[in-house]
PDB file of C-alpha atoms and ligand atoms in Angstrom:
ATOM      1  CA  MET R  27     -21.206  13.480 -14.435  1.00  0.00           C
ATOM      2  CA  GLU R  28     -20.724  11.723 -11.168  1.00  0.00           C
ATOM      3  CA  PHE R  29     -17.573  10.044  -9.977  1.00  0.00           C
ATOM      4  CA  LYS R  30     -17.465   8.009  -6.949  1.00  0.00           C
ATOM      5  CA  VAL R  31     -14.629   7.642  -4.631  1.00  0.00           C
ATOM      6  CA  LEU R  32     -14.680   4.941  -1.847  1.00  0.00           C
ATOM      7  CA  ALA R  33     -12.321   5.180   0.914  1.00  0.00           C
ATOM      8  CA  ILE R  34     -11.543   1.986   3.009  1.00  0.00           C
ATOM      9  CA  GLY R  35     -10.075   2.142   6.750  1.00  0.00           C
ATOM     10  CA  ASP R  36      -7.118   0.787   7.900  1.00  0.00           C
ATOM     11  CA  VAL R  37      -6.543  -2.788   6.793  1.00  0.00           C
ATOM     12  CA  VAL R  38      -5.469  -4.887   9.972  1.00  0.00           C
ATOM     13  CA  GLY R  39      -3.713  -8.155   9.944  1.00  0.00           C
ATOM     14  CA  ASN R  40      -4.248 -11.309   7.923  1.00  0.00           C
ATOM     15  CA  PRO R  41      -7.987 -10.953   8.873  1.00  0.00           C
ATOM     16  CA  GLY R  42      -8.133  -7.726   7.131  1.00  0.00           C
ATOM     17  CA  MET R  43      -6.039  -8.717   4.218  1.00  0.00           C
ATOM     18  CA  GLU R  44      -8.617 -11.796   3.836  1.00  0.00           C
ATOM     19  CA  ARG R  45     -11.494  -9.257   3.815  1.00  0.00           C
ATOM     20  CA  VAL R  46      -9.978  -7.118   1.200  1.00  0.00           C
ATOM     21  CA  ARG R  47      -9.497 -10.101  -1.033  1.00  0.00           C
ATOM     22  CA  ARG R  48     -12.709 -11.483  -0.628  1.00  0.00           C
ATOM     23  CA  LYS R  49     -14.852  -8.266  -0.446  1.00  0.00           C
ATOM     24  CA  LEU R  50     -13.321  -5.191  -1.933  1.00  0.00           C
ATOM     25  CA  ARG R  51     -14.413  -5.924  -5.573  1.00  0.00           C
ATOM     26  CA  GLN R  52     -17.848  -6.769  -4.543  1.00  0.00           C
ATOM     27  CA  MET R  53     -18.226  -3.525  -2.357  1.00  0.00           C
ATOM     28  CA  LYS R  54     -16.696  -1.683  -5.532  1.00  0.00           C
ATOM     29  CA  ARG R  55     -19.403  -3.054  -7.753  1.00  0.00           C
ATOM     30  CA  ASN R  56     -22.221  -2.643  -5.124  1.00  0.00           C
ATOM     31  CA  THR R  57     -21.406   1.004  -4.600  1.00  0.00           C
ATOM     32  CA  GLY R  58     -20.359   1.675  -8.315  1.00  0.00           C
ATOM     33  CA  ALA R  59     -17.009   3.255  -7.135  1.00  0.00           C
ATOM     34  CA  ASP R  60     -14.830   4.688  -9.876  1.00  0.00           C
ATOM     35  CA  PHE R  61     -11.723   5.081  -7.581  1.00  0.00           C
ATOM     36  CA  VAL R  62     -10.626   3.092  -4.598  1.00  0.00           C
ATOM     37  CA  VAL R  63      -8.168   4.426  -1.909  1.00  0.00           C
ATOM     38  CA  VAL R  64      -7.330   1.959   0.925  1.00  0.00           C
ATOM     39  CA  ASN R  65      -5.376   2.433   4.005  1.00  0.00           C
ATOM     40  CA  GLY R  66      -2.691  -0.516   4.301  1.00  0.00           C
ATOM     41  CA  GLU R  67      -0.426   0.829   7.306  1.00  0.00           C
ATOM     42  CA  ASN R  68      -1.450  -2.108   9.410  1.00  0.00           C
ATOM     43  CA  ALA R  69      -1.628  -5.017   6.770  1.00  0.00           C
ATOM     44  CA  SER R  70       1.359  -6.520   9.022  1.00  0.00           C
ATOM     45  CA  VAL R  71      -0.279  -4.971  12.141  1.00  0.00           C
ATOM     46  CA  VAL R  72       2.749  -2.506  12.039  1.00  0.00           C
ATOM     47  CA  GLY R  73       3.597  -1.883   8.527  1.00  0.00           C
ATOM     48  CA  ILE R  74       2.999  -3.378   5.021  1.00  0.00           C
ATOM     49  CA  THR R  75       4.945  -5.712   2.722  1.00  0.00           C
ATOM     50  CA  PRO R  76       5.370  -5.279  -0.855  1.00  0.00           C
ATOM     51  CA  ASP R  77       3.342  -8.458  -1.271  1.00  0.00           C
ATOM     52  CA  GLN R  78       0.533  -7.241   0.604  1.00  0.00           C
ATOM     53  CA  ALA R  79       0.654  -4.086  -1.247  1.00  0.00           C
ATOM     54  CA  GLU R  80       0.357  -5.841  -4.578  1.00  0.00           C
ATOM     55  CA  ASP R  81      -2.683  -7.928  -3.130  1.00  0.00           C
ATOM     56  CA  ILE R  82      -4.399  -4.913  -1.980  1.00  0.00           C
ATOM     57  CA  LEU R  83      -4.022  -3.296  -5.503  1.00  0.00           C
ATOM     58  CA  ASP R  84      -5.089  -6.695  -6.958  1.00  0.00           C
ATOM     59  CA  ALA R  85      -8.255  -6.621  -5.251  1.00  0.00           C
ATOM     60  CA  GLY R  86      -9.324  -3.476  -6.576  1.00  0.00           C
ATOM     61  CA  ALA R  87      -7.487  -0.518  -4.832  1.00  0.00           C
ATOM     62  CA  ASP R  88      -6.278   2.227  -7.042  1.00  0.00           C
ATOM     63  CA  VAL R  89      -4.154   3.927  -4.319  1.00  0.00           C
ATOM     64  CA  ILE R  90      -2.810   2.484  -0.799  1.00  0.00           C
ATOM     65  CA  THR R  91      -2.357   5.228   1.803  1.00  0.00           C
ATOM     66  CA  LEU R  92      -0.185   4.565   4.800  1.00  0.00           C
ATOM     67  CA  GLY R  93       0.377   6.612   8.185  1.00  0.00           C
ATOM     68  CA  ASN R  94       2.613   6.421  11.357  1.00  0.00           C
ATOM     69  CA  HIS R  95       3.597   2.655  10.539  1.00  0.00           C
ATOM     70  CA  SER R  96       4.620   3.564   6.897  1.00  0.00           C
ATOM     71  CA  PHE R  97       8.067   1.994   7.433  1.00  0.00           C
ATOM     72  CA  GLY R  98       7.096  -0.911   9.969  1.00  0.00           C
ATOM     73  CA  LYS R  99       8.313  -3.570   7.462  1.00  0.00           C
ATOM     74  CA  ARG R 100      11.527  -2.240   6.259  1.00  0.00           C
ATOM     75  CA  GLU R 101      11.240  -4.400   2.817  1.00  0.00           C
ATOM     76  CA  ILE R 102       8.477  -1.712   1.667  1.00  0.00           C
ATOM     77  CA  VAL R 103      11.257   1.130   1.288  1.00  0.00           C
ATOM     78  CA  ASN R 104      12.303   0.022  -2.039  1.00  0.00           C
ATOM     79  CA  TYR R 105       8.941  -0.706  -3.253  1.00  0.00           C
ATOM     80  CA  LEU R 106       7.905   2.790  -2.352  1.00  0.00           C
ATOM     81  CA  GLU R 107      10.642   4.381  -4.394  1.00  0.00           C
ATOM     82  CA  ASP R 108       9.393   2.417  -7.511  1.00  0.00           C
ATOM     83  CA  THR R 109       5.676   2.830  -7.102  1.00  0.00           C
ATOM     84  CA  SER R 110       3.362   5.684  -7.483  1.00  0.00           C
ATOM     85  CA  ARG R 111       0.255   3.667  -6.194  1.00  0.00           C
ATOM     86  CA  VAL R 112       1.355   3.634  -2.571  1.00  0.00           C
ATOM     87  CA  LEU R 113       1.563   6.800  -0.486  1.00  0.00           C
ATOM     88  CA  ARG R 114       3.274   7.599   2.864  1.00  0.00           C
ATOM     89  CA  PRO R 115       2.261  10.875   4.429  1.00  0.00           C
ATOM     90  CA  ALA R 116       3.616  13.838   2.346  1.00  0.00           C
ATOM     91  CA  ASN R 117       4.692  15.807   5.497  1.00  0.00           C
ATOM     92  CA  LEU R 118       7.298  13.244   6.891  1.00  0.00           C
ATOM     93  CA  ALA R 119      10.789  14.588   7.050  1.00  0.00           C
ATOM     94  CA  PRO R 120      12.100  15.216   3.743  1.00  0.00           C
ATOM     95  CA  GLN R 121      14.547  12.127   4.059  1.00  0.00           C
ATOM     96  CA  ALA R 122      11.677   9.770   4.048  1.00  0.00           C
ATOM     97  CA  PRO R 123      11.675   7.396   1.159  1.00  0.00           C
ATOM     98  CA  GLY R 124       8.706   7.325  -1.172  1.00  0.00           C
ATOM     99  CA  ARG R 125       6.056  10.087  -2.059  1.00  0.00           C
ATOM    100  CA  GLY R 126       3.298  11.685  -0.208  1.00  0.00           C
ATOM    101  CA  TRP R 127       0.912  12.591  -3.302  1.00  0.00           C
ATOM    102  CA  ASP R 128       0.383  12.020  -6.729  1.00  0.00           C
ATOM    103  CA  VAL R 129      -1.951  12.457  -9.579  1.00  0.00           C
ATOM    104  CA  TYR R 130      -3.749   9.625 -11.205  1.00  0.00           C
ATOM    105  CA  GLU R 131      -5.390   9.076 -14.598  1.00  0.00           C
ATOM    106  CA  THR R 132      -9.230   8.316 -14.409  1.00  0.00           C
ATOM    107  CA  ARG R 133     -12.354   8.329 -16.491  1.00  0.00           C
ATOM    108  CA  ALA R 134     -12.993  11.882 -15.117  1.00  0.00           C
ATOM    109  CA  GLY R 135      -9.702  13.355 -15.787  1.00  0.00           C
ATOM    110  CA  ASP R 136      -6.731  13.613 -13.392  1.00  0.00           C
ATOM    111  CA  VAL R 137      -7.470  12.684  -9.637  1.00  0.00           C
ATOM    112  CA  ALA R 138      -4.930  13.883  -7.119  1.00  0.00           C
ATOM    113  CA  VAL R 139      -4.342  12.127  -3.736  1.00  0.00           C
ATOM    114  CA  ILE R 140      -2.508  13.556  -0.795  1.00  0.00           C
ATOM    115  CA  ASP R 141      -1.832  11.675   2.307  1.00  0.00           C
ATOM    116  CA  LEU R 142      -0.844  13.472   5.441  1.00  0.00           C
ATOM    117  CA  ILE R 143      -0.326  12.908   9.203  1.00  0.00           C
ATOM    118  CA  GLY R 144      -1.220  14.776  12.125  1.00  0.00           C
ATOM    119  CA  ARG R 145       0.920  15.732  15.069  1.00  0.00           C
ATOM    120  CA  CYS R 146      -1.324  15.946  18.239  1.00  0.00           C
ATOM    121  CA  ASN R 147      -0.441  13.216  20.515  1.00  0.00           C
ATOM    122  CA  MET R 148       1.700  11.467  17.802  1.00  0.00           C
ATOM    123  CA  ASP R 149       5.376  11.863  16.556  1.00  0.00           C
ATOM    124  CA  TYR R 150       6.677  15.256  16.520  1.00  0.00           C
ATOM    125  CA  THR R 151       9.089  14.947  13.470  1.00  0.00           C
ATOM    126  CA  PRO R 152       6.582  15.531  10.654  1.00  0.00           C
ATOM    127  CA  ASP R 153       6.323  19.013   9.199  1.00  0.00           C
ATOM    128  CA  ASN R 154       3.161  21.016   9.817  1.00  0.00           C
ATOM    129  CA  PRO R 155       0.442  19.209   7.695  1.00  0.00           C
ATOM    130  CA  PHE R 156      -1.857  22.532   7.430  1.00  0.00           C
ATOM    131  CA  LEU R 157       1.171  24.645   5.811  1.00  0.00           C
ATOM    132  CA  LEU R 158       2.270  21.805   3.478  1.00  0.00           C
ATOM    133  CA  VAL R 159      -1.032  21.171   2.197  1.00  0.00           C
ATOM    134  CA  GLU R 160      -1.825  24.610   1.261  1.00  0.00           C
ATOM    135  CA  LYS R 161       1.282  24.821  -0.793  1.00  0.00           C
ATOM    136  CA  LEU R 162       0.440  21.420  -2.535  1.00  0.00           C
ATOM    137  CA  VAL R 163      -3.253  22.339  -3.275  1.00  0.00           C
ATOM    138  CA  LYS R 164      -2.067  25.480  -4.919  1.00  0.00           C
ATOM    139  CA  ASN R 165       0.231  23.766  -7.310  1.00  0.00           C
ATOM    140  CA  ILE R 166      -1.973  20.807  -8.345  1.00  0.00           C
ATOM    141  CA  SER R 167      -4.219  21.502 -11.308  1.00  0.00           C
ATOM    142  CA  ALA R 168      -6.327  18.168 -10.950  1.00  0.00           C
ATOM    143  CA  ARG R 169      -9.890  19.306 -10.323  1.00  0.00           C
ATOM    144  CA  ILE R 170     -10.350  16.343  -8.047  1.00  0.00           C
ATOM    145  CA  ILE R 171      -8.262  16.306  -5.023  1.00  0.00           C
ATOM    146  CA  LEU R 172      -8.581  13.741  -2.132  1.00  0.00           C
ATOM    147  CA  VAL R 173      -6.857  14.220   1.160  1.00  0.00           C
ATOM    148  CA  GLU R 174      -6.239  11.944   3.802  1.00  0.00           C
ATOM    149  CA  MET R 175      -5.674  12.956   7.236  1.00  0.00           C
ATOM    150  CA  HIS R 176      -3.947  10.124   9.412  1.00  0.00           C
ATOM    151  CA  ALA R 177      -4.406  11.655  12.673  1.00  0.00           C
ATOM    152  CA  GLU R 178      -5.428  11.013  16.455  1.00  0.00           C
ATOM    153  CA  ALA R 179      -7.035  14.174  17.427  1.00  0.00           C
ATOM    154  CA  THR R 180     -10.572  14.806  16.043  1.00  0.00           C
ATOM    155  CA  SER R 181     -10.018  18.349  16.288  1.00  0.00           C
ATOM    156  CA  GLU R 182      -7.087  18.341  14.257  1.00  0.00           C
ATOM    157  CA  LYS R 183      -9.064  16.284  11.422  1.00  0.00           C
ATOM    158  CA  LEU R 184     -11.857  18.642  11.553  1.00  0.00           C
ATOM    159  CA  ALA R 185      -9.601  21.687  11.332  1.00  0.00           C
ATOM    160  CA  MET R 186      -8.116  20.141   8.040  1.00  0.00           C
ATOM    161  CA  GLY R 187     -11.646  19.597   6.721  1.00  0.00           C
ATOM    162  CA  TYR R 188     -12.657  23.159   7.141  1.00  0.00           C
ATOM    163  CA  MET R 189      -9.367  24.713   6.085  1.00  0.00           C
ATOM    164  CA  LEU R 190      -9.691  22.796   2.879  1.00  0.00           C
ATOM    165  CA  ASP R 191     -13.557  23.040   2.380  1.00  0.00           C
ATOM    166  CA  GLY R 192     -13.914  24.486  -1.074  1.00  0.00           C
ATOM    167  CA  ARG R 193     -10.524  23.641  -2.104  1.00  0.00           C
ATOM    168  CA  VAL R 194     -10.489  19.850  -2.461  1.00  0.00           C
ATOM    169  CA  SER R 195     -13.222  17.326  -3.056  1.00  0.00           C
ATOM    170  CA  ALA R 196     -12.839  15.200  -0.126  1.00  0.00           C
ATOM    171  CA  VAL R 197     -11.127  15.053   3.367  1.00  0.00           C
ATOM    172  CA  TRP R 198     -11.183  11.901   5.505  1.00  0.00           C
ATOM    173  CA  GLY R 199      -9.635  10.611   8.610  1.00  0.00           C
ATOM    174  CA  THR R 200      -7.904   7.486   9.448  1.00  0.00           C
ATOM    175  CA  HIS R 201      -5.608   6.003  12.093  1.00  0.00           C
ATOM    176  CA  THR R 202      -8.133   5.849  15.012  1.00  0.00           C
ATOM    177  CA  HIS R 203      -9.929   2.615  13.495  1.00  0.00           C
ATOM    178  CA  VAL R 204     -13.231   3.526  14.830  1.00  0.00           C
ATOM    179  CA  PRO R 205     -15.873   4.646  12.233  1.00  0.00           C
ATOM    180  CA  THR R 206     -17.313   8.183  13.076  1.00  0.00           C
ATOM    181  CA  ALA R 207     -20.923   9.052  12.402  1.00  0.00           C
ATOM    182  CA  ASP R 208     -20.279  12.455  11.112  1.00  0.00           C
ATOM    183  CA  THR R 209     -20.356  12.002   7.233  1.00  0.00           C
ATOM    184  CA  ARG R 210     -21.193  15.309   5.582  1.00  0.00           C
ATOM    185  CA  VAL R 211     -20.693  17.715   2.822  1.00  0.00           C
ATOM    186  CA  LEU R 212     -18.992  20.979   4.545  1.00  0.00           C
ATOM    187  CA  PRO R 213     -20.439  24.413   3.657  1.00  0.00           C
ATOM    188  CA  LYS R 214     -18.324  24.937   0.690  1.00  0.00           C
ATOM    189  CA  GLY R 215     -18.548  21.565  -0.958  1.00  0.00           C
ATOM    190  CA  THR R 216     -15.887  19.228   0.450  1.00  0.00           C
ATOM    191  CA  GLY R 217     -16.906  15.741   1.469  1.00  0.00           C
ATOM    192  CA  TYR R 218     -15.713  14.918   5.192  1.00  0.00           C
ATOM    193  CA  VAL R 219     -15.544  12.213   7.671  1.00  0.00           C
ATOM    194  CA  THR R 220     -13.624  12.139  10.925  1.00  0.00           C
ATOM    195  CA  ASP R 221     -12.576   8.572  10.680  1.00  0.00           C
ATOM    196  CA  LEU R 222     -13.124   5.885   8.171  1.00  0.00           C
ATOM    197  CA  GLY R 223     -12.906   2.967  10.577  1.00  0.00           C
ATOM    198  CA  MET R 224     -10.993  -0.327  10.138  1.00  0.00           C
ATOM    199  CA  THR R 225     -10.879  -3.454   8.008  1.00  0.00           C
ATOM    200  CA  GLY R 226     -10.145  -6.750   9.877  1.00  0.00           C
ATOM    201  CA  PRO R 227     -11.370  -8.353  13.013  1.00  0.00           C
ATOM    202  CA  ARG R 228     -14.721  -7.291  14.222  1.00  0.00           C
ATOM    203  CA  ASP R 229     -14.420  -8.393  17.847  1.00  0.00           C
ATOM    204  CA  SER R 230     -11.134  -6.423  18.700  1.00  0.00           C
ATOM    205  CA  VAL R 231      -9.680  -3.455  20.090  1.00  0.00           C
ATOM    206  CA  LEU R 232      -8.661  -1.488  16.848  1.00  0.00           C
ATOM    207  CA  GLY R 233      -8.042  -5.088  15.335  1.00  0.00           C
ATOM    208  CA  ILE R 234      -5.883  -6.452  18.157  1.00  0.00           C
ATOM    209  CA  ARG R 235      -6.877  -9.271  20.387  1.00  0.00           C
ATOM    210  CA  PRO R 236      -8.912  -7.710  23.201  1.00  0.00           C
ATOM    211  CA  GLU R 237      -6.919  -9.463  26.125  1.00  0.00           C
ATOM    212  CA  LEU R 238      -3.668  -8.093  24.807  1.00  0.00           C
ATOM    213  CA  SER R 239      -5.042  -4.610  24.827  1.00  0.00           C
ATOM    214  CA  ILE R 240      -6.783  -5.077  28.257  1.00  0.00           C
ATOM    215  CA  ALA R 241      -3.244  -6.280  29.674  1.00  0.00           C
ATOM    216  CA  ARG R 242      -1.579  -3.186  28.335  1.00  0.00           C
ATOM    217  CA  PHE R 243      -3.980  -0.833  30.119  1.00  0.00           C
ATOM    218  CA  ARG R 244      -4.146  -3.015  33.265  1.00  0.00           C
ATOM    219  CA  GLY R 245      -0.345  -2.590  33.502  1.00  0.00           C
ATOM    220  CA  ASP R 246       0.299  -6.575  33.284  1.00  0.00           C
ATOM    221  CA  LEU R 247       3.391  -7.841  31.517  1.00  0.00           C
ATOM    222  CA  THR R 248       2.537  -7.762  28.006  1.00  0.00           C
ATOM    223  CA  GLU R 249       3.030  -9.776  24.883  1.00  0.00           C
ATOM    224  CA  ARG R 250       3.448  -8.438  21.372  1.00  0.00           C
ATOM    225  CA  TYR R 251       0.105  -7.444  19.789  1.00  0.00           C
ATOM    226  CA  ARG R 252      -1.441  -9.958  17.548  1.00  0.00           C
ATOM    227  CA  TRP R 253      -4.654  -9.623  15.523  1.00  0.00           C
ATOM    228  CA  ALA R 254      -7.902 -10.941  16.670  1.00  0.00           C
ATOM    229  CA  GLU R 255      -9.508 -14.023  15.085  1.00  0.00           C
ATOM    230  CA  GLY R 256     -13.226 -14.580  14.389  1.00  0.00           C
ATOM    231  CA  PRO R 257     -15.636 -12.513  12.278  1.00  0.00           C
ATOM    232  CA  ALA R 258     -14.504  -9.750  10.196  1.00  0.00           C
ATOM    233  CA  LYS R 259     -15.593  -6.444   8.826  1.00  0.00           C
ATOM    234  CA  MET R 260     -14.715  -3.678   6.242  1.00  0.00           C
ATOM    235  CA  GLU R 261     -15.486  -0.070   6.929  1.00  0.00           C
ATOM    236  CA  GLY R 262     -15.384   2.863   4.748  1.00  0.00           C
ATOM    237  CA  VAL R 263     -16.958   5.864   3.086  1.00  0.00           C
ATOM    238  CA  LEU R 264     -18.242   6.610  -0.424  1.00  0.00           C
ATOM    239  CA  PHE R 265     -18.035  10.098  -1.750  1.00  0.00           C
ATOM    240  CA  THR R 266     -20.153  11.098  -4.650  1.00  0.00           C
ATOM    241  CA  LEU R 267     -18.454  13.951  -6.481  1.00  0.00           C
ATOM    242  CA  ASP R 268     -19.424  16.208  -9.343  1.00  0.00           C
ATOM    243  CA  THR R 269     -16.762  15.907 -12.050  1.00  0.00           C
ATOM    244  CA  ALA R 270     -17.804  19.238 -13.366  1.00  0.00           C
ATOM    245  CA  THR R 271     -17.008  21.399 -10.384  1.00  0.00           C
ATOM    246  CA  GLY R 272     -14.961  18.795  -8.354  1.00  0.00           C
ATOM    247  CA  LYS R 273     -17.385  19.301  -5.396  1.00  0.00           C
ATOM    248  CA  CYS R 274     -19.002  16.364  -3.192  1.00  0.00           C
ATOM    249  CA  LEU R 275     -22.601  15.834  -3.357  1.00  0.00           C
ATOM    250  CA  LYS R 276     -22.960  13.112  -1.079  1.00  0.00           C
ATOM    251  CA  VAL R 277     -21.090  11.288   1.688  1.00  0.00           C
ATOM    252  CA  GLN R 278     -22.225   7.674   2.968  1.00  0.00           C
ATOM    253  CA  ARG R 279     -20.854   5.184   5.117  1.00  0.00           C
ATOM    254  CA  VAL R 280     -20.564   1.640   3.417  1.00  0.00           C
ATOM    255  CA  ASP R 281     -19.608  -0.533   6.527  1.00  0.00           C
ATOM    256  CA  GLU R 282     -20.122  -4.222   5.987  1.00  0.00           C
ATOM    257  CA  SER R 283     -19.661  -7.077   8.692  1.00  0.00           C
ATOM    258  CA  ASP R 284     -20.191 -10.746   9.238  1.00  0.00           C
TER     259      ASP R 284
HETATM  260 FE1  FE2 W   1      -3.875   2.295  11.704  1.00  0.00          FE
HETATM  261 FE1  FE2 W   2      -1.985   4.829  12.265  1.00  0.00          FE
END
């Protein structure tokens, strides 16, 4: 039996939230997705509120993943303690609130989702995601295991993909917000892509108004980052899995845009 997993890139600001509300169900239907994971760390640009998390779940997500902006909105802290549907990276310091992985019941049996964060050119406080995920994968009995690697460096994401090849069903990257063209099944059967892309303003620098980003790089006095207006897009990847083996059969980009 086939089981289709839709993974959607970082939702940015109100335009990203609007896109999810208007388009996620349609994409779920069109792709025949059985299970949907959405990265929501930028719903408030820096962080996500409980209301935004509820909206993304209502729009059809089964699980929301987060990243370096997990706690940008402090009101999410209590919410994270009470829900299993929103994951922050599993390798954050042990005192971090919430959980980094869980197992969900589906028509194909148990599906585990693990959220991880990389360390290259990022915060140095998380634990080594490579050593941690090996321990987790050994102890999870679900046949289908999905791993998100929220990281800056393409090498760190690829290395994670190859290390887990044959041991999990899919590994996808987030955080850089630019979709990569390297969707593939790795040699031992793990579906892989270096970056899902993002959901939000199409004409933007990673979701942000270009002039604000340009000012930062020019060295001008800068304002607080705000999301761009105008046409929007939703970017993600569809992994078709074989439920008998947990291996990935096919990986496709499913980007849509105004
Ligand atoms: Fe992001
Ligand atoms: Fe990020």
